[in-house]
Short mmCIF file of C-alpha atoms in Angstrom, two decimals:
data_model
loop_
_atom_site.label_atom_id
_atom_site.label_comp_id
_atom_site.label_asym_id
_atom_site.label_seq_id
_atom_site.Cartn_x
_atom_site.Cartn_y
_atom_site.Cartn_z
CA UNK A 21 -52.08 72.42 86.34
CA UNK A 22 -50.76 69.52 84.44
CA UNK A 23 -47.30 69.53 82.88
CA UNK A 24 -48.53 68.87 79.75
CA UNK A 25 -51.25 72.17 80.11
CA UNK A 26 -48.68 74.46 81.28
CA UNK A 27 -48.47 76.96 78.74
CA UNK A 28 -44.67 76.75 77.89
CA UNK A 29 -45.45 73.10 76.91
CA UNK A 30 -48.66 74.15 74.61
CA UNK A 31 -46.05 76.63 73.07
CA UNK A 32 -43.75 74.22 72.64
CA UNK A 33 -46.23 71.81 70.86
CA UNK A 34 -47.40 74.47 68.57
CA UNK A 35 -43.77 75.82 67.38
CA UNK A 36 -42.91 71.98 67.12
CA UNK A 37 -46.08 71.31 64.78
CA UNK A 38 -45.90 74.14 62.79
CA UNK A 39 -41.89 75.11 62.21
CA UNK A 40 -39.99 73.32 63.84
CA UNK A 41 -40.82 69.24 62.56
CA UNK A 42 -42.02 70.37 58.52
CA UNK A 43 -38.33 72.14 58.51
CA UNK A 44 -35.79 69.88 60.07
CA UNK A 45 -34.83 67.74 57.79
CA UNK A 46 -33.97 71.31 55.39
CA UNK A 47 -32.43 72.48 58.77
CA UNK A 48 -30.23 69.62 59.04
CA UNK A 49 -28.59 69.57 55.90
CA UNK A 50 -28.94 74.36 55.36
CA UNK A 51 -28.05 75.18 59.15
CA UNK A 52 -30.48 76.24 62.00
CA UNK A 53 -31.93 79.86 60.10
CA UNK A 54 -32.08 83.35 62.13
CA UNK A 55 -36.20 82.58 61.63
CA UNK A 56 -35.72 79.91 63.55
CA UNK A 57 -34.29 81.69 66.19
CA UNK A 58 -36.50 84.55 66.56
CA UNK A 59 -39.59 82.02 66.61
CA UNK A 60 -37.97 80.69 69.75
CA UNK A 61 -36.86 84.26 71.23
CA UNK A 62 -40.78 85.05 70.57
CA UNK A 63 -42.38 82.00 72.41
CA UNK A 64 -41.16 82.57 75.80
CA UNK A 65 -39.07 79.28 76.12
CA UNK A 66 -35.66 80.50 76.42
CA UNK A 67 -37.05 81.83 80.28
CA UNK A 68 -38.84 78.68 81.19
CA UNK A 69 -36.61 78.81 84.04
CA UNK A 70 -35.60 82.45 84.83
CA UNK A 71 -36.94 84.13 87.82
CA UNK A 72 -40.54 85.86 87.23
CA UNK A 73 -39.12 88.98 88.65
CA UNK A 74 -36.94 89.30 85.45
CA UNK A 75 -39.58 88.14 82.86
CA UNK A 76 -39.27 84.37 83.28
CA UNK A 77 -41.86 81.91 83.77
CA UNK A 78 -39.89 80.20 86.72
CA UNK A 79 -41.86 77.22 85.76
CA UNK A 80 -40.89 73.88 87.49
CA UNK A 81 -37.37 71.59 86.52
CA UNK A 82 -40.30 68.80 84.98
CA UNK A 83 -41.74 71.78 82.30
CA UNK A 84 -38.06 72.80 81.33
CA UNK A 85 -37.43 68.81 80.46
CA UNK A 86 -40.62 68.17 78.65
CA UNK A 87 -40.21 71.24 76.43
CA UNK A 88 -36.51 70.04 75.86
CA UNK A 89 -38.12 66.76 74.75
CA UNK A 90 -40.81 68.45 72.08
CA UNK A 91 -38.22 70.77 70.50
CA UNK A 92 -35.48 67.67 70.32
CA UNK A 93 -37.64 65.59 68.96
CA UNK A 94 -39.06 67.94 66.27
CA UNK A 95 -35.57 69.41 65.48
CA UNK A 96 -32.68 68.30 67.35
CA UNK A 97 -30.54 71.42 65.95
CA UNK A 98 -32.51 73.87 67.16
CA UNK A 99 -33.31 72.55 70.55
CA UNK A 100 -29.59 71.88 70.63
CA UNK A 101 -28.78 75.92 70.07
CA UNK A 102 -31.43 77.13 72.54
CA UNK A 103 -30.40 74.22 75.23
CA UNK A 104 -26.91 76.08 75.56
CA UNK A 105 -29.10 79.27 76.99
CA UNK A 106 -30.65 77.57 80.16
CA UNK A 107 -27.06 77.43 81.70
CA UNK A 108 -26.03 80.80 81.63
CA UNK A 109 -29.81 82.14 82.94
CA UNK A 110 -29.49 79.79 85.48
CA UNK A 111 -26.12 81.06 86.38
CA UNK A 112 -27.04 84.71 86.30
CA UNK A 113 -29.95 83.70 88.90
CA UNK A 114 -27.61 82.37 91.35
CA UNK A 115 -24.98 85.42 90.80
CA UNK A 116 -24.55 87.97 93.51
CA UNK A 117 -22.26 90.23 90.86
CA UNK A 118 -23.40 93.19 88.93
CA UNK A 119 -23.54 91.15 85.67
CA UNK A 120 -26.93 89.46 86.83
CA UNK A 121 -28.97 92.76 86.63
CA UNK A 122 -27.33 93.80 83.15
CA UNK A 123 -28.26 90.36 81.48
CA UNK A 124 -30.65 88.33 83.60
CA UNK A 125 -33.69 90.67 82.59
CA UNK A 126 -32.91 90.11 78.72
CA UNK A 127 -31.91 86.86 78.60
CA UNK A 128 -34.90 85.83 80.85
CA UNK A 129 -37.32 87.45 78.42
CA UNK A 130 -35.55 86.02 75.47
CA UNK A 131 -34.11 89.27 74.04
CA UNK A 132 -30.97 87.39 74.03
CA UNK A 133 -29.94 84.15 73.09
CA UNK A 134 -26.44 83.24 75.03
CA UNK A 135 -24.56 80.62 74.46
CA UNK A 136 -21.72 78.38 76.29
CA UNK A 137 -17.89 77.97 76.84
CA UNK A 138 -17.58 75.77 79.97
CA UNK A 139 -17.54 71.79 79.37
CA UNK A 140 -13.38 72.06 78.82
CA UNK A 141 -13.64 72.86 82.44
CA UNK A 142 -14.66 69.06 82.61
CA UNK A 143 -10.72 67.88 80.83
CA UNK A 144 -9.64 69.21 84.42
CA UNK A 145 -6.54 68.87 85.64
CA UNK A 146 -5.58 70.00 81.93
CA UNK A 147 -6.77 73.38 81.41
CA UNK A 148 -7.65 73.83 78.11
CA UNK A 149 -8.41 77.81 79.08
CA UNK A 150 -6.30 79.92 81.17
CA UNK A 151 -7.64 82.80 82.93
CA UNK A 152 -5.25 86.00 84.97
CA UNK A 153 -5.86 88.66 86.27
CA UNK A 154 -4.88 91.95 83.84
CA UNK A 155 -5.68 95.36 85.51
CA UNK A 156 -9.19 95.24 86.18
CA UNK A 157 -10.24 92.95 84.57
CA UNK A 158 -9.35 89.27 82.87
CA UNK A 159 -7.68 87.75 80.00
CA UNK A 160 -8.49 84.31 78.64
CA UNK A 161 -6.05 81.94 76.64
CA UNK A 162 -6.28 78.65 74.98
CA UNK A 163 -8.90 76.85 73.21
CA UNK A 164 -12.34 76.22 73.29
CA UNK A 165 -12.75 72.98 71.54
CA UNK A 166 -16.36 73.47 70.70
CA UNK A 167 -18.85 76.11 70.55
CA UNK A 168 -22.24 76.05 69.38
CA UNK A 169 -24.61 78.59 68.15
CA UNK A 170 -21.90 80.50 66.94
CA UNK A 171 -23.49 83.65 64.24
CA UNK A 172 -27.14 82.79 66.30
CA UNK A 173 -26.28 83.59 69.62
CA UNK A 174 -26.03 87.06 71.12
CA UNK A 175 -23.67 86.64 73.82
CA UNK A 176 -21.74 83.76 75.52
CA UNK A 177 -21.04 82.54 78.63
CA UNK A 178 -16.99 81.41 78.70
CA UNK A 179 -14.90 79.81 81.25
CA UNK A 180 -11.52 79.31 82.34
CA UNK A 181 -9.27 77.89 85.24
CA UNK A 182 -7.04 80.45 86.98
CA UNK A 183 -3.44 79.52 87.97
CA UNK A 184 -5.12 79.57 91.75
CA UNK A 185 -7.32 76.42 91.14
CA UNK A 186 -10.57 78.59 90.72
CA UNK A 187 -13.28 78.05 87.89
CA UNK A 188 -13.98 81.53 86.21
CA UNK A 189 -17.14 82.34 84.19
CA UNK A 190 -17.94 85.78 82.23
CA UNK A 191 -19.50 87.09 79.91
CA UNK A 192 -19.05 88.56 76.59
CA UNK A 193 -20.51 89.47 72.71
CA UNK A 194 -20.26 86.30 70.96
CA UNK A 195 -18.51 87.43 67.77
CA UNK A 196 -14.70 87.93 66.99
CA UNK A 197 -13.04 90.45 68.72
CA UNK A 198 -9.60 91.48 69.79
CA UNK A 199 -8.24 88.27 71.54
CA UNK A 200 -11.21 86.09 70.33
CA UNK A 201 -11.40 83.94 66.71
CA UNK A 202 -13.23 81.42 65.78
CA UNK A 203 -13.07 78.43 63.25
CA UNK A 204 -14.82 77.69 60.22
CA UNK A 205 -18.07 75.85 61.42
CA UNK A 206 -17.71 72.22 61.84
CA UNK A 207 -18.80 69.67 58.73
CA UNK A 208 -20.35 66.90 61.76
CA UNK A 209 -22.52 63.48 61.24
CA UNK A 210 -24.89 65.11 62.86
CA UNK A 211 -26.08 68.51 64.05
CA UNK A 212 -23.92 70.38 61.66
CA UNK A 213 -26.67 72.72 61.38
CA UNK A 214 -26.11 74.00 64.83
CA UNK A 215 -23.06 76.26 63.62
CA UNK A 216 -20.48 74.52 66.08
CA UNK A 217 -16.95 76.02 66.16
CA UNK A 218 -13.66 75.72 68.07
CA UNK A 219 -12.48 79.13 69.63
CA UNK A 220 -9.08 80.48 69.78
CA UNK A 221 -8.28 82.89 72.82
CA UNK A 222 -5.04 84.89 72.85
CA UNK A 223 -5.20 87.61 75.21
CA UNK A 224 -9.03 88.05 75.55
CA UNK A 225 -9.76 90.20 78.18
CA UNK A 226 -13.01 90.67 79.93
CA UNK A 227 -13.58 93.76 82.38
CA UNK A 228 -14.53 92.67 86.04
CA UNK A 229 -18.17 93.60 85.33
CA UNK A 230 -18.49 90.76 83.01
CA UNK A 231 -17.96 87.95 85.66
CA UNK A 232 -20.56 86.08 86.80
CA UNK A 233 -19.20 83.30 88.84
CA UNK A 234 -15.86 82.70 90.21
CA UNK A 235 -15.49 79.73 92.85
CA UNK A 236 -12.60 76.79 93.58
CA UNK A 237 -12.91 73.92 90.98
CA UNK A 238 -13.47 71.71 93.98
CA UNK A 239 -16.67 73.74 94.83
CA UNK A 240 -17.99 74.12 91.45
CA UNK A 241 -17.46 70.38 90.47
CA UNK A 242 -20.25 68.78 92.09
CA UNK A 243 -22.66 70.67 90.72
CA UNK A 244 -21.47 70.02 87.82
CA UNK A 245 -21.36 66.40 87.74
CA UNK A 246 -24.72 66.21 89.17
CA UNK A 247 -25.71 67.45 86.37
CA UNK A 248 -23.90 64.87 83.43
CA UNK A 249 -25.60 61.82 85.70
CA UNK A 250 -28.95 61.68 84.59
CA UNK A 251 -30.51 60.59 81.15
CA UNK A 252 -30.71 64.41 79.03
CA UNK A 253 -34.77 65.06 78.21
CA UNK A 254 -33.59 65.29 75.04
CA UNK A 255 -32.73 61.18 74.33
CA UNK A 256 -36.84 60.72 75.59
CA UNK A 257 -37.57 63.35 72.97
CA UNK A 258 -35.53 61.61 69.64
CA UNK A 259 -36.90 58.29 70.74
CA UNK A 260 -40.26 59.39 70.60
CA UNK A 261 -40.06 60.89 67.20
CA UNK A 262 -38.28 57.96 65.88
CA UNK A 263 -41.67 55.29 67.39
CA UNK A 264 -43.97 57.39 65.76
CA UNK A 265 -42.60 56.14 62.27
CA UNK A 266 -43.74 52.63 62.72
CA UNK A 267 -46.70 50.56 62.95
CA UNK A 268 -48.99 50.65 66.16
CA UNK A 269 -47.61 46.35 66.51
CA UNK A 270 -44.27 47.85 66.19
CA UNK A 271 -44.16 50.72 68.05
CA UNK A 272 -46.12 49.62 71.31
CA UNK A 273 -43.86 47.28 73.19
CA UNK A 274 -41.15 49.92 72.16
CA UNK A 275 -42.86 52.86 73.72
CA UNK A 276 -43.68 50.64 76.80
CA UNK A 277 -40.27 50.10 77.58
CA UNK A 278 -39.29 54.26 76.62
CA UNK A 279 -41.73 54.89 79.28
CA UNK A 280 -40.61 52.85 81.98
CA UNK A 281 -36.78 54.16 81.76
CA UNK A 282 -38.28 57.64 81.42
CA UNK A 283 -40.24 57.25 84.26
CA UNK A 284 -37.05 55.85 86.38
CA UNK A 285 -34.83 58.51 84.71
CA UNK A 286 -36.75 61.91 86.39
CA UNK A 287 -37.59 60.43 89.51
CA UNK A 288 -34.06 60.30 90.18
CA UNK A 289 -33.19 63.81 88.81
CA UNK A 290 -36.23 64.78 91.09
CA UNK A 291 -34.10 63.12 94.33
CA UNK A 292 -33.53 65.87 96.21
CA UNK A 293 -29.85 65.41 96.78
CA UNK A 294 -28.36 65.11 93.19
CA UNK A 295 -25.19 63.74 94.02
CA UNK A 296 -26.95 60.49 95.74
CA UNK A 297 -27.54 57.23 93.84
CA UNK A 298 -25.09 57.84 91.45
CA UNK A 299 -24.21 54.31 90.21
CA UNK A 300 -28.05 54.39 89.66
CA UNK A 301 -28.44 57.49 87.65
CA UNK A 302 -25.95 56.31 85.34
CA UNK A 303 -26.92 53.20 84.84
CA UNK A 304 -30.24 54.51 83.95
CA UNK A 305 -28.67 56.96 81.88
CA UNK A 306 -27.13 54.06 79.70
CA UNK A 307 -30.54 52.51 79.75
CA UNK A 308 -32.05 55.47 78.21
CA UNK A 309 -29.23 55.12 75.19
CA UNK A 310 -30.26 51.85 74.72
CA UNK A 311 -33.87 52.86 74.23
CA UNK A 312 -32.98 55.61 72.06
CA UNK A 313 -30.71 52.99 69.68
CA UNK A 314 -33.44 50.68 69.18
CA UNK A 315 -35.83 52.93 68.76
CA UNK A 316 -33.87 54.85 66.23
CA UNK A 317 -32.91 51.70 64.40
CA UNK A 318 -36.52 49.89 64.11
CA UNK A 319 -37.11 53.29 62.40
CA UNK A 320 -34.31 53.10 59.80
CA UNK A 321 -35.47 49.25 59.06
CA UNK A 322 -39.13 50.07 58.79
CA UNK A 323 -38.05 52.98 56.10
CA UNK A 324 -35.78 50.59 54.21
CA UNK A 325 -33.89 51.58 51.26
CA UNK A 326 -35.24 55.31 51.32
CA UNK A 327 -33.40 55.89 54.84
CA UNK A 328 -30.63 56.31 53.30
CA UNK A 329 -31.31 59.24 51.80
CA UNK A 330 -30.37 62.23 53.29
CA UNK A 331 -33.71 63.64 53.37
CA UNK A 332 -35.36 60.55 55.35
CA UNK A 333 -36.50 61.76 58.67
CA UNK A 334 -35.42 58.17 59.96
CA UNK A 335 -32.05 58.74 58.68
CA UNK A 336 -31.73 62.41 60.76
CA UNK A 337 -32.80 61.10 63.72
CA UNK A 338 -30.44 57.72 63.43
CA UNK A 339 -27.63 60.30 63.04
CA UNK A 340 -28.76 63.02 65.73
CA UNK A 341 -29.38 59.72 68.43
CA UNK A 342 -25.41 59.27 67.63
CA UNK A 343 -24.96 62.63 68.37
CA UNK A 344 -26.77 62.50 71.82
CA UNK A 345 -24.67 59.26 72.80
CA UNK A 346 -21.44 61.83 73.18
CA UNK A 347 -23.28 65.46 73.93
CA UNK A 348 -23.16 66.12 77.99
CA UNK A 349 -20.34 63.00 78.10
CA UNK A 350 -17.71 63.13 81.17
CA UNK A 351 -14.69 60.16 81.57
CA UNK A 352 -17.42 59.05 84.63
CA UNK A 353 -20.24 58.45 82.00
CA UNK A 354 -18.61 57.09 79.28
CA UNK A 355 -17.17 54.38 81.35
CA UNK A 356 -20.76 53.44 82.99
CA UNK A 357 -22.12 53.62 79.56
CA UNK A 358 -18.86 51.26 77.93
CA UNK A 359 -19.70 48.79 81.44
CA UNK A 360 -23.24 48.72 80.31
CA UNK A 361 -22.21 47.86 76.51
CA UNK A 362 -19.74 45.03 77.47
CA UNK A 363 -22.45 43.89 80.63
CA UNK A 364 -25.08 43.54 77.73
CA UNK A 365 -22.73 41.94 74.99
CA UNK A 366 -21.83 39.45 77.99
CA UNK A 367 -25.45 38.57 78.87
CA UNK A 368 -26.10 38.35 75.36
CA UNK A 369 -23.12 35.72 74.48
CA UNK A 370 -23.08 33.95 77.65
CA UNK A 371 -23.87 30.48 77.30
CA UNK A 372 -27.38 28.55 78.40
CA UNK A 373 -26.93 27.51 82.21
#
C-alpha cells in the first residue's frame, strides 16, 4: 500500500475537501470551533501513530507527515491544535508508569484530544517551570509561556525541571484548577484561532499517578533536539496550498523546486540515527522556509490588491507561513536559519567575479 492509499491519508483528503479548506479562512479570523474538533476526534487521525493494541492505526512516521501536510495546508489552525496530541500519545507509548493504561487507550482512539506544556523545557538552564516533590505527589510553579488548544483540548501533557536536574512530564485536565490559571487567549498575526494562552502555576500539584515520564535533562535532550532538526510536514503542506493559487507557468518551476527539498527533507528524518547529519538537516530545514516564502509570496502577488483583505486565502496562508518560520524554533535553528539568510543575502550582493 501506497502512502497516499493508506486510509488515514484518504481521510485526511476528504475532511480537508469538505470542512476543513471551505472553513479556514472563517476559522482564522472566529477561532478553531468544537465541530471542528469532533470531525477530527471522529476520523481516526489523532491515533495515526498509537499502538494498534490501544485503538491506533500504528501507521508508519511517512503517513503521520503526509496527513500533517493535508490538514496544514487546508487549515493551518486546526492541524496546529491536533499536532500538539501526537506528542503526548507518543509519550504514553514509551511509558512504563500506570498513566499509559489510563490514557493511552482514549487518546489513541481519539476520545481525547491532549494537548502540550513542554517546549520551556527547551529555555534550559532557565527553568521557566519548577517541579518538587509534595507528599505523594508533585507541585508545579512558574509559567508556561504558551499553550495551545486551550477550551478544545481535554487534557494536557505539562512539564517541569526539578531542582535535581530531571525533566518531569504529567498529566492533568486542561482547565483551571486550584494552582492552575490561564490567560486571556492570545490576539496573534497568525493562528489566533488556535486558542493559545500563557499558564500561570502556583502550587499545582499532580498525584504520582499522573506522571508519565521523568528522566535527567541530559537524557531527555537528544531526543528532543532530534526532533526541532528537520523541516516540520507542515511548511510542505502551506507551500502547496499557496502553488495551487497560480497559473500552471507559474506554479511549475515552483513546485519543482518544493519537491526536491521535500524529497531531501524526509530522507533525512528517515536516517536511522536522528542525531547524525545535523548541519544537514538544518540546512535543509532553512531550505524548506525558503520554499515556503516564495511560494507564499508569488501567491499574494498573483492575488494583488484583494490579498489584502482579510478574507483572501493568499493573505492567511502569507501570515500562517510567518507563523511556521518560529513554531518548533530552538537557539540551534534559528541561528542555522539567520546563517542561511545572511549566506543568501551575501550570494545575492556579492559582486560578478
Amino acid at each position: 500500500m501506497t502512502t497516499t492509499a493508506h486510509p488515514l491519508v484518504v481521510r485526511a483528503r476528504r475532511l480537508a475537501t469538505d470542512l476543513l479548506a471551505p472553513q479556514a479562512e472563517w476559522v482564522d479570523q472566529e477561532g478553531v470551533p468544537g465541530s471542528h474538533i469532533a470531525a477530527v476526534k471522529r476520523s481516526g487521525l489523532l491515533g495515526v501513530v498509537a499502538p494498534v493494541a490501544y485503538g491506533g492505526s500504528g501507521a508508519p512516521p511517512a503517513v503521520l507527515r503526509e496527513t500533517a501536510e493535508i490538514l496544514a495546508g487546508a487549515c493551518c489552525a486546526t492541524w496546529f491544535v491536533q499536532t500538539q496530541h501526537h506528542t503526548p500519545v507518543q509519550t504514553l507509548a514509551q511509558s512504563e508508569l500506570p498513566v499509559r493504561e489510563r490514557l493511552l487507550g482514549p487518546m489513541s482512539r481519539g476520545e481525547l484530544l491532549s494537548g502540550v506544556a513542554y517546549a520551556h523545557l527547551r529555555a534550559y538552564p532557565r527553568v521557566p517551570v519548577r517541579v518538587h516533590r509534595q507528599g505523594d505527589g508533585w507541585r508545579f510553579d512558574g509559567t508556561v509561556p504558551w499553550y495551545t488548544g486551550w477550551g478544545l483540548n481535554d487534557v494536557m501533557l505539562l512539564a517541569g525541571m526539578t531542582a535535581a536536574g530531571e525533566v518531569l512530564f504529567a498529566f492533568t485536565e486542561a482547565r483551571e484548577q486550584p494552582g492552575l490559571r490561564a490567560s486571556a487567549p492570545m490576539r496573534l498575526a497568525a493562528l489566533t484561532a488556535a486558542c493559545t494562552v500563557s499558564l500561570e502555576l502556583d502550587g499545582l500539584w499532580l498525584p504520582e499517578e499522573a506522571v508519565a515520564l521523568r528522566a535527567p535533562y541530559e537524557t531527555w535532550a537528544p531526543g528532543d533536539r532530534a526532533r526541532t532538526l528537520n523541516a516540520p510536514p507542515a511548511v510542505f503542506g502551506l507551500a502547496e496550498a499557496a502553488l495551487s493559487l497560480l497559473d500552471e507557468r507559474t506554479a511549475e518551476p515552483l513546485r519543482s523546486r518544493l519537491a526536491d527539498v521535500r524529497r531531501r527533507a524526509y530522507a533525512l528524518a528517515d536516517h536511522p540515527v536522528p542525531q547524525e547529519r545535523a548541519g544537514e538537516r538544518l540546512a535543509v530545514r532553512a531550505e524548506a522556509y525558503e520554499a515556503l516564502r516564495t511560494a507564499t509570496t508569488a501567491a499574494v502577488v498573483a492575488g494583488g490588491g484583494r490579498s489584502m483583505a482579510l478574507t483572501s486565502r493568499a493573505q492567511r496562508l502569507a501570515r500562517e507561513g510567518l507563523f511556521l518560520l518560529v513554531q518548533g524554533q530552538t537557539a540551534e535553528s534559528r541561528e542555522a536559519h539567520l546563517r542561511a539568510l545572511v549566506h543568501g543575502e551575501v550570494s545575492r550582493s556579492a559582486p560578478p567575479q
